Amino acid sequence: GIVYLPDGRLALIDLMAHTVRLIDPENPQLITLLAGAEGEAGYADGVGSEARFNKPIRLAPIGRGKVVVADIKNHAIRTVSIDGVVETISGGPDKKGHQDGPAAEARFDSPHGVAVAPDGRIAVAGASSHTVRLLTPGSDGYQVTTLAGVAGQSGLNDGPANEALFNSPHAVVWDSEGGLLVVDIGNASIRRIMDGVVSTVANAANSKLAMPIDMMPMDTGSGVYLIADAGSQKILQWSPGLAGEIVSPETELAMPHGVTGDVNGVVYVAEIRAHQVTGLVSGKAALRIAGTGEAGSGLEQLDKPAAVLKHDGHLWIADLNNHRISVVALVDGQP
C-alpha cells in the first residue's frame, strides 16, 4: 500500500521486506560507495577505494551481501561484497577475446549481462562476441564454456544452441524452469535457451518491444518480468502469456538501462541519460532515488548509471562512467 502524506512524502508498505518506509521525493537517498574510485578507471582487486573497475555494466546476486559484476573494458567477471571486497572470477584487461576453459585461462570480449542460477552457474551475455557463456563452479574453480551462439558471428537464427545466432546479447536472466532468457538487443527480441535449443519468445512483431536492454523477474515464481526498453523509453511488463503490457504508460524515461523491483513495492530504474535512479510507484515516476540529475563524480552524483539491483536490503548501482559500485540502504525505516 502507498499513502501520499500532506508534506509530500510517500509512506510505502513493503510487504516482502516487512517494513513501512518513508520516502522524500525531494531528497535522494544517501549513496554509499562500496568499491572503485570517483571517475577513475583501472583494474585492481582489493577493498573499497583500492579496487578499480573499467565500466561496470550489469549486476546479479551471488549470495548474501554479494553480487557478480560484468566489467566491460576489463573483459572480466568479478564480485563485490557489501563490505567492499572486489575479486575477479575470470578474465582481465590482458585477456580480451573468446576462449573457453578454466576460469584463469578463459577470455571474454566486453561481457555485459550476468545471471546466477540456483546451482551457482553464472551465465554471461557476450555483447561483442554475440555469444552466451557459462561459468560452472567445480572443485578446481569455475570452468567456462560457450552455452549458445557462434563467436564473432552475429545474426538471428533459432535452433541448436551451437548453431544459433545472436546480435549483441545484452542481458540474461534464469527462469523458474531452468531456462535462460536472453535480451538480444540487436534483434530487438527476447530469446530462450532450454535443453540445448534456442527459441525466440518475444519480439517487435508479437509484443511492444522496441529496443529491450535489461530484464529482471518481477517477483519469485510469478513468471512475470520487467523489461527496460530503451527504444520506447518505458518499462514493460512481460510474461510468456502477456504480450508486452506497459507498466509506465504515462512516463517517458531518459533511456532506461537497468530495472529491478517487485510487484509489491517500488520498481527501480537506472536512467542512463538522466544520471539518476528513479522509483516508479504505481507505474509512475514518483521519486528520485539516487543521483542529482546531472553527471558528476561526487558521492551524491551518478554518471550514466547502467544497472540497478534490489538485493539483501540494499539497492546496488553500477555507475558506468564513474567506474564504481555503490549502494543505497532500503531497510530500517526512513531511507
Short mmCIF file of C-alpha atoms in Angstrom, two decimals:
data_model
loop_
_atom_site.label_atom_id
_atom_site.label_comp_id
_atom_site.label_asym_id
_atom_site.label_seq_id
_atom_site.Cartn_x
_atom_site.Cartn_y
_atom_site.Cartn_z
CA GLY A 1 0.00 0.00 0.00
CA ILE A 2 1.06 3.59 -0.66
CA VAL A 3 -0.10 6.78 1.08
CA TYR A 4 0.81 10.31 -0.04
CA LEU A 5 1.42 12.38 3.10
CA PRO A 6 0.46 16.09 3.33
CA ASP A 7 4.13 17.13 3.37
CA GLY A 8 4.78 15.44 0.02
CA ARG A 9 6.46 12.29 1.31
CA LEU A 10 5.34 8.76 0.48
CA ALA A 11 4.57 6.13 3.11
CA LEU A 12 5.21 2.75 1.49
CA ILE A 13 4.27 -0.65 2.93
CA ASP A 14 6.95 -3.03 1.64
CA LEU A 15 5.26 -6.40 2.06
CA MET A 16 8.22 -8.65 1.33
CA ALA A 17 10.70 -6.61 3.42
CA HIS A 18 8.22 -6.40 6.33
CA THR A 19 8.77 -2.65 6.68
CA VAL A 20 6.99 0.66 6.38
CA ARG A 21 9.24 3.19 4.64
CA LEU A 22 9.08 6.97 4.34
CA ILE A 23 10.37 8.33 1.04
CA ASP A 24 11.01 12.01 0.34
CA PRO A 25 10.91 12.75 -3.44
CA GLU A 26 12.88 15.98 -2.93
CA ASN A 27 15.81 14.35 -1.12
CA PRO A 28 17.57 11.48 -2.90
CA GLN A 29 18.64 8.69 -0.62
CA LEU A 30 22.18 8.51 0.70
CA ILE A 31 24.58 6.68 -1.64
CA THR A 32 27.35 4.60 -0.07
CA LEU A 33 30.38 3.93 -2.25
CA LEU A 34 31.37 0.27 -1.96
CA ALA A 35 34.22 -0.14 -4.42
CA GLY A 36 36.08 1.80 -7.07
CA ALA A 37 37.34 5.36 -7.31
CA GLU A 38 35.44 8.51 -8.23
CA GLY A 39 35.67 8.65 -12.02
CA GLU A 40 38.96 6.74 -12.21
CA ALA A 41 39.11 3.70 -14.48
CA GLY A 42 41.52 0.83 -13.90
CA TYR A 43 41.84 -2.80 -12.94
CA ALA A 44 42.58 -3.96 -9.41
CA ASP A 45 41.08 -6.32 -6.89
CA GLY A 46 41.02 -5.13 -3.32
CA VAL A 47 38.80 -3.36 -0.81
CA GLY A 48 36.83 -0.16 -1.31
CA SER A 49 38.72 2.66 -3.00
CA GLU A 50 41.71 0.38 -3.61
CA ALA A 51 39.70 -1.60 -6.18
CA ARG A 52 39.33 -0.43 -9.76
CA PHE A 53 36.75 -1.06 -12.49
CA ASN A 54 36.52 -0.01 -16.11
CA LYS A 55 32.84 0.48 -16.96
CA PRO A 56 30.92 -1.98 -14.76
CA ILE A 57 27.59 -2.53 -16.50
CA ARG A 58 25.50 -5.38 -15.08
CA LEU A 59 24.84 -6.92 -11.65
CA ALA A 60 23.37 -10.17 -10.31
CA PRO A 61 23.05 -11.58 -6.77
CA ILE A 62 25.53 -14.32 -5.90
CA GLY A 63 24.81 -14.96 -2.24
CA ARG A 64 24.08 -12.91 0.83
CA GLY A 65 25.63 -9.46 0.69
CA LYS A 66 27.42 -10.13 -2.58
CA VAL A 67 26.90 -9.50 -6.29
CA VAL A 68 28.61 -10.53 -9.51
CA VAL A 69 29.61 -7.73 -11.88
CA ALA A 70 30.29 -7.64 -15.62
CA ASP A 71 33.26 -5.27 -16.11
CA ILE A 72 33.15 -4.32 -19.81
CA LYS A 73 36.51 -2.73 -20.60
CA ASN A 74 38.39 -5.09 -18.29
CA HIS A 75 36.75 -8.03 -20.11
CA ALA A 76 36.18 -9.63 -16.72
CA ILE A 77 33.59 -11.22 -14.46
CA ARG A 78 34.05 -10.01 -10.89
CA THR A 79 32.32 -9.99 -7.50
CA VAL A 80 31.70 -7.22 -4.97
CA SER A 81 30.61 -7.78 -1.37
CA ILE A 82 28.72 -5.38 0.87
CA ASP A 83 31.97 -4.68 2.75
CA GLY A 84 33.62 -3.54 -0.47
CA VAL A 85 35.76 -6.57 -1.27
CA VAL A 86 36.32 -6.98 -5.02
CA GLU A 87 37.54 -10.26 -6.53
CA THR A 88 37.94 -11.38 -10.15
CA ILE A 89 36.42 -14.72 -11.10
CA SER A 90 37.62 -14.80 -14.69
CA GLY A 91 39.04 -12.57 -17.41
CA GLY A 92 41.09 -9.39 -17.23
CA PRO A 93 42.28 -6.46 -19.35
CA ASP A 94 45.01 -8.63 -20.88
CA LYS A 95 42.56 -11.44 -21.69
CA LYS A 96 40.29 -9.91 -24.31
CA GLY A 97 38.91 -12.50 -26.71
CA HIS A 98 36.83 -15.64 -26.75
CA GLN A 99 38.34 -18.71 -25.11
CA ASP A 100 36.71 -21.42 -23.03
CA GLY A 101 38.43 -23.46 -20.34
CA PRO A 102 39.47 -22.95 -16.70
CA ALA A 103 38.48 -19.53 -15.35
CA ALA A 104 42.11 -18.45 -15.03
CA GLU A 105 42.69 -19.05 -18.75
CA ALA A 106 39.30 -18.08 -20.23
CA ARG A 107 38.84 -14.92 -22.26
CA PHE A 108 35.88 -12.57 -22.65
CA ASP A 109 35.19 -9.70 -25.03
CA SER A 110 33.16 -6.90 -23.41
CA PRO A 111 30.86 -9.05 -21.22
CA HIS A 112 27.53 -7.42 -20.41
CA GLY A 113 24.64 -9.27 -18.74
CA VAL A 114 25.20 -11.70 -15.85
CA ALA A 115 22.80 -14.05 -14.06
CA VAL A 116 23.39 -16.66 -11.35
CA ALA A 117 21.42 -19.91 -11.30
CA PRO A 118 20.36 -21.63 -8.04
CA ASP A 119 23.16 -24.19 -8.53
CA GLY A 120 25.79 -21.45 -8.78
CA ARG A 121 26.30 -21.37 -12.54
CA ILE A 122 26.89 -17.89 -13.92
CA ALA A 123 25.51 -17.00 -17.35
CA VAL A 124 27.22 -14.17 -19.24
CA ALA A 125 25.89 -12.25 -22.25
CA GLY A 126 28.79 -11.52 -24.60
CA ALA A 127 27.67 -8.41 -26.48
CA SER A 128 30.75 -8.19 -28.68
CA SER A 129 31.23 -11.91 -29.26
CA HIS A 130 27.49 -12.49 -29.88
CA THR A 131 27.53 -15.49 -27.57
CA VAL A 132 26.17 -16.62 -24.22
CA ARG A 133 28.80 -18.13 -21.93
CA LEU A 134 28.50 -20.26 -18.81
CA LEU A 135 30.77 -20.36 -15.75
CA THR A 136 30.22 -23.63 -13.91
CA PRO A 137 31.66 -24.00 -10.38
CA GLY A 138 33.66 -27.09 -9.51
CA SER A 139 36.24 -28.38 -7.07
CA ASP A 140 39.02 -26.70 -9.09
CA GLY A 141 37.16 -23.42 -9.59
CA TYR A 142 34.97 -22.27 -12.44
CA GLN A 143 35.02 -23.79 -15.90
CA VAL A 144 33.98 -21.53 -18.79
CA THR A 145 32.02 -22.90 -21.74
CA THR A 146 30.01 -21.42 -24.62
CA LEU A 147 26.34 -22.13 -23.99
CA ALA A 148 24.95 -20.72 -27.25
CA GLY A 149 25.90 -18.68 -30.27
CA VAL A 150 28.86 -18.61 -32.65
CA ALA A 151 31.76 -16.40 -31.54
CA GLY A 152 32.24 -13.40 -33.80
CA GLN A 153 29.16 -14.11 -35.92
CA SER A 154 26.01 -12.03 -35.49
CA GLY A 155 22.54 -12.75 -36.84
CA LEU A 156 19.14 -14.15 -35.96
CA ASN A 157 18.85 -17.90 -36.04
CA ASP A 158 16.95 -20.21 -33.69
CA GLY A 159 17.67 -23.92 -33.28
CA PRO A 160 20.51 -25.95 -31.76
CA ALA A 161 22.49 -23.77 -29.36
CA ASN A 162 25.81 -24.24 -31.14
CA GLU A 163 24.26 -23.08 -34.42
CA ALA A 164 22.01 -20.30 -33.11
CA LEU A 165 22.93 -16.68 -33.83
CA PHE A 166 22.52 -13.59 -31.63
CA ASN A 167 23.14 -9.92 -32.27
CA SER A 168 24.74 -8.24 -29.24
CA PRO A 169 23.05 -10.09 -26.36
CA HIS A 170 22.91 -7.56 -23.56
CA ALA A 171 21.23 -9.16 -20.52
CA VAL A 172 20.36 -12.62 -19.21
CA VAL A 173 18.04 -14.00 -16.53
CA TRP A 174 17.25 -17.57 -15.43
CA ASP A 175 13.58 -18.56 -15.43
CA SER A 176 11.82 -20.85 -12.96
CA GLU A 177 12.13 -23.88 -15.26
CA GLY A 178 15.91 -23.66 -15.63
CA GLY A 179 15.78 -21.92 -18.99
CA LEU A 180 17.85 -18.85 -19.72
CA LEU A 181 16.17 -15.74 -21.12
CA VAL A 182 18.44 -13.55 -23.22
CA VAL A 183 17.82 -9.91 -24.11
CA ASP A 184 19.05 -9.80 -27.71
CA ILE A 185 19.32 -6.07 -28.26
CA GLY A 186 20.44 -6.15 -31.91
CA ASN A 187 17.43 -8.29 -32.83
CA ALA A 188 15.02 -6.39 -30.52
CA SER A 189 13.91 -9.69 -29.06
CA ILE A 190 13.87 -11.98 -26.05
CA ARG A 191 15.40 -15.38 -26.76
CA ARG A 192 15.28 -18.51 -24.58
CA ILE A 193 17.90 -21.24 -24.19
CA MET A 194 16.50 -24.52 -22.90
CA ASP A 195 17.80 -28.07 -23.27
CA GLY A 196 20.35 -27.02 -25.86
CA VAL A 197 17.86 -25.23 -28.11
CA VAL A 198 17.40 -21.50 -28.72
CA SER A 199 13.97 -20.05 -29.48
CA THR A 200 12.59 -16.53 -29.86
CA VAL A 201 9.85 -15.90 -27.27
CA ALA A 202 9.18 -12.17 -27.82
CA ASN A 203 9.99 -9.59 -30.47
CA ALA A 204 8.66 -6.41 -32.03
CA ALA A 205 6.13 -8.40 -34.03
CA ASN A 206 4.38 -10.15 -31.13
CA SER A 207 4.95 -7.64 -28.30
CA LYS A 208 5.66 -3.96 -27.70
CA LEU A 209 9.43 -4.34 -27.70
CA ALA A 210 11.44 -1.64 -29.47
CA MET A 211 14.95 -1.83 -28.00
CA PRO A 212 14.97 -4.10 -24.94
CA ILE A 213 18.15 -3.66 -22.94
CA ASP A 214 17.62 -5.21 -19.48
CA MET A 215 15.27 -7.73 -17.88
CA MET A 216 14.55 -8.83 -14.33
CA PRO A 217 11.93 -11.10 -12.71
CA MET A 218 9.15 -9.09 -11.10
CA ASP A 219 8.83 -11.46 -8.15
CA THR A 220 9.82 -15.05 -7.44
CA GLY A 221 7.76 -17.69 -9.18
CA SER A 222 5.22 -15.43 -10.93
CA GLY A 223 6.69 -15.81 -14.40
CA VAL A 224 6.31 -12.05 -14.92
CA TYR A 225 9.32 -9.95 -15.90
CA LEU A 226 10.19 -6.28 -16.07
CA ILE A 227 11.93 -5.13 -19.25
CA ALA A 228 13.81 -1.85 -19.62
CA ASP A 229 13.08 -0.83 -23.20
CA ALA A 230 15.41 1.94 -24.32
CA GLY A 231 13.61 2.28 -27.64
CA SER A 232 10.21 3.18 -26.19
CA GLN A 233 11.78 4.87 -23.13
CA LYS A 234 9.48 2.78 -20.92
CA ILE A 235 9.39 -0.16 -18.55
CA LEU A 236 7.42 -3.10 -19.93
CA GLN A 237 5.83 -5.96 -18.08
CA TRP A 238 6.11 -9.28 -19.89
CA SER A 239 5.48 -12.97 -19.42
CA PRO A 240 5.12 -15.81 -21.94
CA GLY A 241 1.34 -15.29 -21.87
CA LEU A 242 1.38 -11.49 -21.76
CA ALA A 243 2.32 -9.55 -24.88
CA GLY A 244 4.20 -6.58 -23.54
CA GLU A 245 1.80 -4.67 -21.28
CA ILE A 246 3.32 -1.28 -20.44
CA VAL A 247 3.85 -0.65 -16.73
CA SER A 248 4.65 3.07 -17.07
CA PRO A 249 2.42 4.33 -19.91
CA GLU A 250 2.43 7.94 -18.66
CA THR A 251 6.16 8.10 -18.03
CA GLU A 252 8.84 8.63 -20.64
CA LEU A 253 12.18 7.79 -19.06
CA ALA A 254 15.60 9.06 -20.08
CA MET A 255 16.85 5.83 -21.65
CA PRO A 256 16.04 3.20 -19.03
CA HIS A 257 19.11 0.94 -18.97
CA GLY A 258 18.52 -1.16 -15.84
CA VAL A 259 15.49 -2.26 -13.85
CA THR A 260 14.76 -4.08 -10.60
CA GLY A 261 11.94 -4.34 -8.08
CA ASP A 262 8.84 -6.36 -7.33
CA VAL A 263 5.08 -6.23 -7.68
CA ASN A 264 4.54 -5.25 -4.01
CA GLY A 265 6.94 -2.31 -3.90
CA VAL A 266 8.81 0.28 -5.93
CA VAL A 267 10.20 -0.52 -9.38
CA TYR A 268 13.70 1.00 -9.60
CA VAL A 269 15.06 2.22 -12.93
CA ALA A 270 18.59 3.26 -13.90
CA GLU A 271 18.05 6.22 -16.23
CA ILE A 272 21.37 6.34 -18.00
CA ARG A 273 20.78 9.65 -19.79
CA ALA A 274 19.36 11.40 -16.73
CA HIS A 275 22.22 10.23 -14.49
CA GLN A 276 19.82 9.07 -11.81
CA VAL A 277 17.95 6.10 -10.36
CA THR A 278 14.20 6.66 -10.39
CA GLY A 279 11.47 4.90 -8.42
CA LEU A 280 8.23 4.04 -10.19
CA VAL A 281 5.22 3.82 -7.88
CA SER A 282 2.01 2.52 -9.46
CA GLY A 283 3.66 2.81 -12.87
CA LYS A 284 4.58 6.50 -12.49
CA ALA A 285 7.93 8.20 -11.87
CA ALA A 286 7.24 9.33 -8.31
CA LEU A 287 10.66 9.95 -6.85
CA ARG A 288 14.37 10.24 -7.48
CA ILE A 289 16.17 7.55 -5.50
CA ALA A 290 19.79 8.43 -6.24
CA GLY A 291 21.78 10.93 -8.27
CA THR A 292 21.15 14.62 -8.85
CA GLY A 293 20.07 14.52 -12.48
CA GLU A 294 23.42 15.88 -13.62
CA ALA A 295 26.52 13.84 -14.42
CA GLY A 296 29.31 14.06 -11.88
CA SER A 297 31.75 12.08 -9.77
CA GLY A 298 30.74 13.41 -6.36
CA LEU A 299 29.43 10.85 -3.90
CA GLU A 300 25.87 12.12 -4.32
CA GLN A 301 26.15 12.06 -8.12
CA LEU A 302 25.99 9.40 -10.81
CA ASP A 303 27.45 9.37 -14.31
CA LYS A 304 25.46 7.05 -16.58
CA PRO A 305 24.11 4.51 -14.08
CA ALA A 306 23.87 1.31 -16.10
CA ALA A 307 22.38 -1.23 -13.71
CA VAL A 308 20.37 -1.33 -10.52
CA LEU A 309 19.69 -4.38 -8.34
CA LYS A 310 17.48 -4.81 -5.29
CA HIS A 311 19.32 -7.39 -3.18
CA ASP A 312 19.73 -8.17 0.51
CA GLY A 313 18.26 -4.95 1.88
CA HIS A 314 20.15 -2.64 -0.47
CA LEU A 315 19.83 -1.10 -3.89
CA TRP A 316 23.08 -1.82 -5.73
CA ILE A 317 24.12 0.56 -8.53
CA ALA A 318 26.66 0.01 -11.32
CA ASP A 319 27.87 3.55 -12.05
CA LEU A 320 29.27 3.10 -15.56
CA ASN A 321 31.30 6.25 -16.18
CA ASN A 322 32.37 6.65 -12.55
CA HIS A 323 33.75 3.09 -12.64
CA ARG A 324 32.33 2.20 -9.25
CA ILE A 325 29.72 0.15 -7.40
CA SER A 326 27.52 1.91 -4.85
CA VAL A 327 24.53 1.01 -2.67
CA VAL A 328 21.51 2.72 -1.15
CA ALA A 329 20.11 1.19 2.06
CA LEU A 330 16.47 0.19 1.69
CA VAL A 331 15.68 -1.19 5.14
CA ASP A 332 15.38 0.17 8.70
CA GLY A 333 12.60 2.66 8.23
CA GLN A 334 13.38 6.03 6.73
CA PRO A 335 15.87 5.94 3.79
#
